[in-house]
PDB file of N, CA and C in Angstrom:
ATOM      1  N   MET A   1     -41.873  34.048 -13.037  1.00 46.00           N
ATOM      2  CA  MET A   1     -41.644  33.028 -13.957  1.00 46.00           C
ATOM      3  C   MET A   1     -40.378  33.561 -14.700  1.00 46.00           C
ATOM      4  N   VAL A   2     -39.422  32.910 -15.047  1.00 45.00           N
ATOM      5  CA  VAL A   2     -38.244  33.063 -16.082  1.00 45.00           C
ATOM      6  C   VAL A   2     -38.069  32.246 -17.097  1.00 45.00           C
ATOM      7  N   MET A   3     -38.035  32.761 -18.354  1.00 48.00           N
ATOM      8  CA  MET A   3     -37.894  31.935 -19.482  1.00 48.00           C
ATOM      9  C   MET A   3     -36.338  31.188 -19.503  1.00 48.00           C
ATOM     10  N   ASP A   4     -36.250  30.388 -19.945  1.00 42.00           N
ATOM     11  CA  ASP A   4     -34.812  29.616 -19.750  1.00 42.00           C
ATOM     12  C   ASP A   4     -33.959  30.480 -20.902  1.00 42.00           C
ATOM     13  N   GLU A   5     -32.684  30.251 -20.838  1.00 44.00           N
ATOM     14  CA  GLU A   5     -31.424  31.036 -21.696  1.00 44.00           C
ATOM     15  C   GLU A   5     -31.284  30.615 -23.183  1.00 44.00           C
ATOM     16  N   LYS A   6     -32.078  29.524 -23.425  1.00 46.00           N
ATOM     17  CA  LYS A   6     -31.844  29.131 -24.881  1.00 46.00           C
ATOM     18  C   LYS A   6     -32.496  30.163 -25.809  1.00 46.00           C
ATOM     19  N   VAL A   7     -31.825  30.240 -26.785  1.00 42.00           N
ATOM     20  CA  VAL A   7     -32.129  31.414 -27.941  1.00 42.00           C
ATOM     21  C   VAL A   7     -32.680  30.449 -29.023  1.00 42.00           C
ATOM     22  N   LYS A   8     -34.030  30.537 -29.488  1.00 51.00           N
ATOM     23  CA  LYS A   8     -34.548  29.652 -30.402  1.00 51.00           C
ATOM     24  C   LYS A   8     -34.768  30.703 -31.665  1.00 51.00           C
ATOM     25  N   ILE A   9     -34.585  30.026 -32.849  1.00 57.00           N
ATOM     26  CA  ILE A   9     -34.879  31.015 -34.193  1.00 57.00           C
ATOM     27  C   ILE A   9     -36.064  30.305 -34.927  1.00 57.00           C
ATOM     28  N   GLY A  10     -36.897  30.946 -35.224  1.00 60.00           N
ATOM     29  CA  GLY A  10     -38.013  30.376 -36.112  1.00 60.00           C
ATOM     30  C   GLY A  10     -38.356  31.198 -37.192  1.00 60.00           C
ATOM     31  N   THR A  11     -39.081  30.722 -38.081  1.00 65.00           N
ATOM     32  CA  THR A  11     -39.657  31.448 -39.164  1.00 65.00           C
ATOM     33  C   THR A  11     -41.113  31.518 -39.124  1.00 65.00           C
ATOM     34  N   GLU A  12     -41.735  32.366 -39.740  1.00 64.00           N
ATOM     35  CA  GLU A  12     -43.137  32.547 -39.944  1.00 64.00           C
ATOM     36  C   GLU A  12     -43.721  31.240 -40.173  1.00 64.00           C
ATOM     37  N   LEU A  13     -45.012  30.840 -39.389  1.00 65.00           N
ATOM     38  CA  LEU A  13     -45.777  29.717 -39.429  1.00 65.00           C
ATOM     39  C   LEU A  13     -45.091  28.360 -38.688  1.00 65.00           C
ATOM     40  N   ASP A  14     -43.977  28.670 -38.158  1.00 69.00           N
ATOM     41  CA  ASP A  14     -43.288  27.550 -37.332  1.00 69.00           C
ATOM     42  C   ASP A  14     -43.844  27.670 -35.949  1.00 69.00           C
ATOM     43  N   THR A  15     -43.584  26.301 -35.331  1.00 73.00           N
ATOM     44  CA  THR A  15     -43.935  26.475 -33.697  1.00 73.00           C
ATOM     45  C   THR A  15     -42.882  26.590 -32.886  1.00 73.00           C
ATOM     46  N   PHE A  16     -43.017  27.100 -31.713  1.00 72.00           N
ATOM     47  CA  PHE A  16     -42.034  27.651 -30.768  1.00 72.00           C
ATOM     48  C   PHE A  16     -42.335  27.058 -29.474  1.00 72.00           C
ATOM     49  N   SER A  17     -41.382  26.268 -28.585  1.00 73.00           N
ATOM     50  CA  SER A  17     -41.562  26.004 -27.475  1.00 73.00           C
ATOM     51  C   SER A  17     -40.571  26.418 -26.529  1.00 73.00           C
ATOM     52  N   ALA A  18     -40.908  26.768 -25.207  1.00 74.00           N
ATOM     53  CA  ALA A  18     -39.675  27.198 -24.212  1.00 74.00           C
ATOM     54  C   ALA A  18     -40.211  26.774 -22.894  1.00 74.00           C
ATOM     55  N   ASN A  19     -39.195  26.338 -21.903  1.00 74.00           N
ATOM     56  CA  ASN A  19     -39.558  26.083 -20.794  1.00 74.00           C
ATOM     57  C   ASN A  19     -39.223  27.067 -19.842  1.00 74.00           C
ATOM     58  N   CYS A  20     -39.861  27.328 -18.798  1.00 75.00           N
ATOM     59  CA  CYS A  20     -39.761  28.343 -17.942  1.00 75.00           C
ATOM     60  C   CYS A  20     -39.521  27.926 -16.484  1.00 75.00           C
ATOM     61  N   SER A  21     -39.075  28.693 -15.435  1.00 75.00           N
ATOM     62  CA  SER A  21     -39.007  28.355 -14.154  1.00 75.00           C
ATOM     63  C   SER A  21     -39.332  29.220 -13.329  1.00 75.00           C
ATOM     64  N   TYR A  22     -39.900  28.850 -12.211  1.00 77.00           N
ATOM     65  CA  TYR A  22     -40.586  29.694 -11.085  1.00 77.00           C
ATOM     66  C   TYR A  22     -40.066  29.086  -9.674  1.00 77.00           C
ATOM     67  N   ASP A  23     -40.162  29.769  -8.549  1.00 80.00           N
ATOM     68  CA  ASP A  23     -39.967  29.583  -7.188  1.00 80.00           C
ATOM     69  C   ASP A  23     -40.957  28.579  -6.710  1.00 80.00           C
ATOM     70  N   ALA A  24     -40.642  27.452  -5.982  1.00 79.00           N
ATOM     71  CA  ALA A  24     -41.478  26.565  -5.525  1.00 79.00           C
ATOM     72  C   ALA A  24     -42.733  27.108  -4.711  1.00 79.00           C
ATOM     73  N   HIS A  25     -42.820  28.361  -4.271  1.00 84.00           N
ATOM     74  CA  HIS A  25     -43.560  28.908  -3.559  1.00 84.00           C
ATOM     75  C   HIS A  25     -44.732  29.216  -4.414  1.00 84.00           C
ATOM     76  N   TYR A  26     -44.661  29.315  -5.690  1.00 81.00           N
ATOM     77  CA  TYR A  26     -45.708  29.585  -6.547  1.00 81.00           C
ATOM     78  C   TYR A  26     -46.231  28.302  -7.291  1.00 81.00           C
ATOM     79  N   LYS A  27     -45.950  27.127  -6.922  1.00 80.00           N
ATOM     80  CA  LYS A  27     -46.501  25.889  -7.535  1.00 80.00           C
ATOM     81  C   LYS A  27     -47.803  25.666  -7.733  1.00 80.00           C
ATOM     82  N   ASN A  28     -48.613  26.083  -6.681  1.00 83.00           N
ATOM     83  CA  ASN A  28     -50.196  26.205  -6.896  1.00 83.00           C
ATOM     84  C   ASN A  28     -50.825  27.398  -7.501  1.00 83.00           C
ATOM     85  N   HIS A  29     -49.994  28.262  -7.922  1.00 83.00           N
ATOM     86  CA  HIS A  29     -50.461  29.704  -8.291  1.00 83.00           C
ATOM     87  C   HIS A  29     -50.891  29.380  -9.913  1.00 83.00           C
ATOM     88  N   THR A  30     -51.728  30.264 -10.416  1.00 83.00           N
ATOM     89  CA  THR A  30     -52.135  30.357 -11.939  1.00 83.00           C
ATOM     90  C   THR A  30     -50.735  31.031 -12.458  1.00 83.00           C
ATOM     91  N   LYS A  31     -50.247  30.539 -13.712  1.00 80.00           N
ATOM     92  CA  LYS A  31     -49.128  31.154 -14.275  1.00 80.00           C
ATOM     93  C   LYS A  31     -49.566  32.060 -15.407  1.00 80.00           C
ATOM     94  N   CYS A  32     -48.930  32.885 -15.866  1.00 78.00           N
ATOM     95  CA  CYS A  32     -49.333  33.656 -17.066  1.00 78.00           C
ATOM     96  C   CYS A  32     -48.061  34.059 -17.661  1.00 78.00           C
ATOM     97  N   TRP A  33     -48.304  34.361 -19.236  1.00 76.00           N
ATOM     98  CA  TRP A  33     -47.033  34.706 -19.884  1.00 76.00           C
ATOM     99  C   TRP A  33     -47.689  36.015 -20.562  1.00 76.00           C
ATOM    100  N   CYS A  34     -46.996  37.159 -20.435  1.00 78.00           N
ATOM    101  CA  CYS A  34     -47.215  38.339 -20.964  1.00 78.00           C
ATOM    102  C   CYS A  34     -46.145  39.055 -21.561  1.00 78.00           C
ATOM    103  N   ARG A  35     -46.677  39.981 -22.344  1.00 76.00           N
ATOM    104  CA  ARG A  35     -45.704  40.918 -23.143  1.00 76.00           C
ATOM    105  C   ARG A  35     -45.526  42.180 -22.670  1.00 76.00           C
ATOM    106  N   GLY A  36     -44.383  42.471 -22.031  1.00 77.00           N
ATOM    107  CA  GLY A  36     -44.056  43.801 -21.431  1.00 77.00           C
ATOM    108  C   GLY A  36     -43.151  43.513 -20.161  1.00 77.00           C
ATOM    109  N   TYR A  37     -42.557  44.440 -19.676  1.00 76.00           N
ATOM    110  CA  TYR A  37     -41.665  44.228 -18.589  1.00 76.00           C
ATOM    111  C   TYR A  37     -42.125  44.118 -17.209  1.00 76.00           C
ATOM    112  N   PHE A  38     -43.196  44.971 -16.875  1.00 79.00           N
ATOM    113  CA  PHE A  38     -43.691  45.134 -15.603  1.00 79.00           C
ATOM    114  C   PHE A  38     -44.992  44.224 -15.487  1.00 79.00           C
ATOM    115  N   ARG A  39     -45.181  43.512 -14.478  1.00 74.00           N
ATOM    116  CA  ARG A  39     -46.339  42.632 -14.317  1.00 74.00           C
ATOM    117  C   ARG A  39     -47.597  43.520 -14.314  1.00 74.00           C
ATOM    118  N   ASP A  40     -47.545  44.608 -13.611  1.00 80.00           N
ATOM    119  CA  ASP A  40     -48.813  45.346 -13.554  1.00 80.00           C
ATOM    120  C   ASP A  40     -49.361  45.909 -14.852  1.00 80.00           C
ATOM    121  N   SER A  41     -48.319  46.150 -15.841  1.00 83.00           N
ATOM    122  CA  SER A  41     -48.722  46.811 -17.034  1.00 83.00           C
ATOM    123  C   SER A  41     -48.309  46.046 -18.311  1.00 83.00           C
ATOM    124  N   CYS A  42     -48.333  44.863 -18.199  1.00 82.00           N
ATOM    125  CA  CYS A  42     -48.124  43.863 -19.338  1.00 82.00           C
ATOM    126  C   CYS A  42     -49.265  43.500 -19.914  1.00 82.00           C
ATOM    127  N   ASN A  43     -49.190  43.120 -21.196  1.00 82.00           N
ATOM    128  CA  ASN A  43     -50.386  42.383 -21.929  1.00 82.00           C
ATOM    129  C   ASN A  43     -50.318  41.084 -21.835  1.00 82.00           C
ATOM    130  N   VAL A  44     -51.269  40.456 -21.023  1.00 80.00           N
ATOM    131  CA  VAL A  44     -51.457  38.943 -20.941  1.00 80.00           C
ATOM    132  C   VAL A  44     -51.734  38.066 -22.373  1.00 80.00           C
ATOM    133  N   ILE A  45     -50.785  37.226 -22.574  1.00 75.00           N
ATOM    134  CA  ILE A  45     -51.065  36.466 -23.758  1.00 75.00           C
ATOM    135  C   ILE A  45     -51.603  35.069 -23.588  1.00 75.00           C
ATOM    136  N   ALA A  46     -51.331  34.434 -22.451  1.00 76.00           N
ATOM    137  CA  ALA A  46     -52.019  33.269 -22.109  1.00 76.00           C
ATOM    138  C   ALA A  46     -51.791  33.004 -20.599  1.00 76.00           C
ATOM    139  N   PHE A  47     -52.654  32.288 -20.010  1.00 76.00           N
ATOM    140  CA  PHE A  47     -52.450  31.828 -18.532  1.00 76.00           C
ATOM    141  C   PHE A  47     -52.932  30.400 -18.394  1.00 76.00           C
ATOM    142  N   THR A  48     -52.328  29.730 -17.477  1.00 76.00           N
ATOM    143  CA  THR A  48     -52.779  28.213 -17.043  1.00 76.00           C
ATOM    144  C   THR A  48     -54.084  28.427 -16.545  1.00 76.00           C
ATOM    145  N   PRO A  49     -55.100  27.379 -16.508  1.00 75.00           N
ATOM    146  CA  PRO A  49     -54.937  26.403 -17.443  1.00 75.00           C
ATOM    147  C   PRO A  49     -55.313  26.601 -19.074  1.00 75.00           C
ATOM    148  N   ASN A  50     -55.841  27.791 -19.016  1.00 72.00           N
ATOM    149  CA  ASN A  50     -56.296  28.240 -20.634  1.00 72.00           C
ATOM    150  C   ASN A  50     -55.309  28.369 -21.524  1.00 72.00           C
ATOM    151  N   SER A  51     -55.898  28.511 -22.896  1.00 69.00           N
ATOM    152  CA  SER A  51     -54.900  28.745 -23.868  1.00 69.00           C
ATOM    153  C   SER A  51     -55.624  29.412 -24.979  1.00 69.00           C
ATOM    154  N   THR A  52     -55.005  30.107 -26.059  1.00 70.00           N
ATOM    155  CA  THR A  52     -55.731  30.654 -27.138  1.00 70.00           C
ATOM    156  C   THR A  52     -55.615  29.773 -28.472  1.00 70.00           C
ATOM    157  N   ASN A  53     -55.993  30.202 -29.466  1.00 71.00           N
ATOM    158  CA  ASN A  53     -55.903  29.241 -30.648  1.00 71.00           C
ATOM    159  C   ASN A  53     -54.401  29.194 -31.315  1.00 71.00           C
ATOM    160  N   ARG A  54     -53.477  30.105 -30.714  1.00 72.00           N
ATOM    161  CA  ARG A  54     -52.041  29.879 -31.205  1.00 72.00           C
ATOM    162  C   ARG A  54     -51.107  29.864 -29.976  1.00 72.00           C
ATOM    163  N   VAL A  55     -51.447  30.125 -28.814  1.00 75.00           N
ATOM    164  CA  VAL A  55     -50.498  30.085 -27.588  1.00 75.00           C
ATOM    165  C   VAL A  55     -51.102  29.035 -26.520  1.00 75.00           C
ATOM    166  N   ALA A  56     -50.280  28.082 -26.063  1.00 74.00           N
ATOM    167  CA  ALA A  56     -50.653  27.225 -25.078  1.00 74.00           C
ATOM    168  C   ALA A  56     -49.590  27.468 -23.899  1.00 74.00           C
ATOM    169  N   LEU A  57     -50.101  27.516 -22.652  1.00 74.00           N
ATOM    170  CA  LEU A  57     -49.380  27.683 -21.626  1.00 74.00           C
ATOM    171  C   LEU A  57     -49.682  26.474 -20.541  1.00 74.00           C
ATOM    172  N   LYS A  58     -48.672  25.507 -20.453  1.00 76.00           N
ATOM    173  CA  LYS A  58     -49.097  24.376 -19.713  1.00 76.00           C
ATOM    174  C   LYS A  58     -48.144  24.178 -18.599  1.00 76.00           C
ATOM    175  N   ASP A  59     -48.747  24.095 -17.240  1.00 77.00           N
ATOM    176  CA  ASP A  59     -47.774  23.882 -16.108  1.00 77.00           C
ATOM    177  C   ASP A  59     -47.717  22.447 -15.817  1.00 77.00           C
ATOM    178  N   THR A  60     -46.348  21.919 -15.840  1.00 76.00           N
ATOM    179  CA  THR A  60     -46.293  20.318 -15.501  1.00 76.00           C
ATOM    180  C   THR A  60     -46.108  20.128 -14.049  1.00 76.00           C
ATOM    181  N   GLY A  61     -46.186  21.267 -13.318  1.00 74.00           N
ATOM    182  CA  GLY A  61     -46.025  20.969 -11.782  1.00 74.00           C
ATOM    183  C   GLY A  61     -44.620  21.396 -11.198  1.00 74.00           C
ATOM    184  N   SER A  62     -43.654  21.290 -12.106  1.00 73.00           N
ATOM    185  CA  SER A  62     -42.367  21.883 -11.735  1.00 73.00           C
ATOM    186  C   SER A  62     -41.950  23.027 -12.815  1.00 73.00           C
ATOM    187  N   GLN A  63     -42.503  23.170 -13.852  1.00 72.00           N
ATOM    188  CA  GLN A  63     -41.993  24.134 -14.814  1.00 72.00           C
ATOM    189  C   GLN A  63     -43.100  24.350 -15.682  1.00 72.00           C
ATOM    190  N   PRO A  64     -43.616  25.488 -16.291  1.00 70.00           N
ATOM    191  CA  PRO A  64     -44.404  25.821 -17.351  1.00 70.00           C
ATOM    192  C   PRO A  64     -43.776  25.667 -18.642  1.00 70.00           C
ATOM    193  N   ILE A  65     -44.525  25.064 -19.576  1.00 73.00           N
ATOM    194  CA  ILE A  65     -43.752  25.178 -21.072  1.00 73.00           C
ATOM    195  C   ILE A  65     -44.988  26.082 -21.961  1.00 73.00           C
ATOM    196  N   ILE A  66     -44.362  26.949 -22.613  1.00 69.00           N
ATOM    197  CA  ILE A  66     -44.913  27.816 -23.308  1.00 69.00           C
ATOM    198  C   ILE A  66     -44.696  27.225 -24.827  1.00 69.00           C
ATOM    199  N   THR A  67     -45.937  27.102 -25.709  1.00 71.00           N
ATOM    200  CA  THR A  67     -45.816  26.800 -27.030  1.00 71.00           C
ATOM    201  C   THR A  67     -46.831  27.625 -27.825  1.00 71.00           C
ATOM    202  N   VAL A  68     -45.897  28.386 -28.820  1.00 70.00           N
ATOM    203  CA  VAL A  68     -46.525  29.357 -29.718  1.00 70.00           C
ATOM    204  C   VAL A  68     -46.572  28.745 -31.102  1.00 70.00           C
ATOM    205  N   SER A  69     -47.797  28.556 -31.676  1.00 66.00           N
ATOM    206  CA  SER A  69     -47.928  27.871 -32.982  1.00 66.00           C
ATOM    207  C   SER A  69     -48.130  28.820 -34.088  1.00 66.00           C
ATOM    208  N   TYR A  70     -47.777  28.666 -35.095  1.00 56.00           N
ATOM    209  CA  TYR A  70     -48.031  29.572 -36.483  1.00 56.00           C
ATOM    210  C   TYR A  70     -47.236  30.923 -36.122  1.00 56.00           C
ATOM    211  N   LEU A  71     -45.997  30.964 -35.831  1.00 59.00           N
ATOM    212  CA  LEU A  71     -45.346  32.205 -35.480  1.00 59.00           C
ATOM    213  C   LEU A  71     -45.769  33.315 -36.531  1.00 59.00           C
ATOM    214  N   VAL A  72     -45.827  34.542 -35.962  1.00 64.00           N
ATOM    215  CA  VAL A  72     -45.937  35.748 -36.952  1.00 64.00           C
ATOM    216  C   VAL A  72     -45.085  36.804 -36.593  1.00 64.00           C
ATOM    217  N   LYS A  73     -44.702  37.633 -37.290  1.00 62.00           N
ATOM    218  CA  LYS A  73     -43.847  38.766 -37.065  1.00 62.00           C
ATOM    219  C   LYS A  73     -44.033  39.501 -35.771  1.00 62.00           C
ATOM    220  N   GLU A  74     -45.157  39.609 -35.321  1.00 65.00           N
ATOM    221  CA  GLU A  74     -45.481  40.480 -34.100  1.00 65.00           C
ATOM    222  C   GLU A  74     -45.085  39.657 -32.913  1.00 65.00           C
ATOM    223  N   ASP A  75     -44.802  38.245 -33.019  1.00 59.00           N
ATOM    224  CA  ASP A  75     -44.294  37.620 -32.043  1.00 59.00           C
ATOM    225  C   ASP A  75     -42.863  37.905 -31.287  1.00 59.00           C
ATOM    226  N   THR A  76     -42.192  38.600 -32.389  1.00 56.00           N
ATOM    227  CA  THR A  76     -40.912  39.146 -31.936  1.00 56.00           C
ATOM    228  C   THR A  76     -40.786  40.381 -31.058  1.00 56.00           C
ATOM    229  N   ASP A  77     -41.934  40.921 -30.937  1.00 54.00           N
ATOM    230  CA  ASP A  77     -41.911  42.109 -30.079  1.00 54.00           C
ATOM    231  C   ASP A  77     -41.524  41.921 -28.706  1.00 54.00           C
TER     232      ASP A  77
END
């Protein structure tokens, strides 16, 4: 899954949303968003269809949408 090229700027406590894309082959697979470069060693933040109290990952069937609420400084890592 690849996040779009748009750069968004936010401040603490704001909400951020981003569209992502993936190959059609993965349409029926679980999607996840993680912090880290390599899938095998990354820290999973959220996955479909679940979400946390600040992070929601929704798959529309053509592209996932990630929404992070109440941004904190650590979200920039």
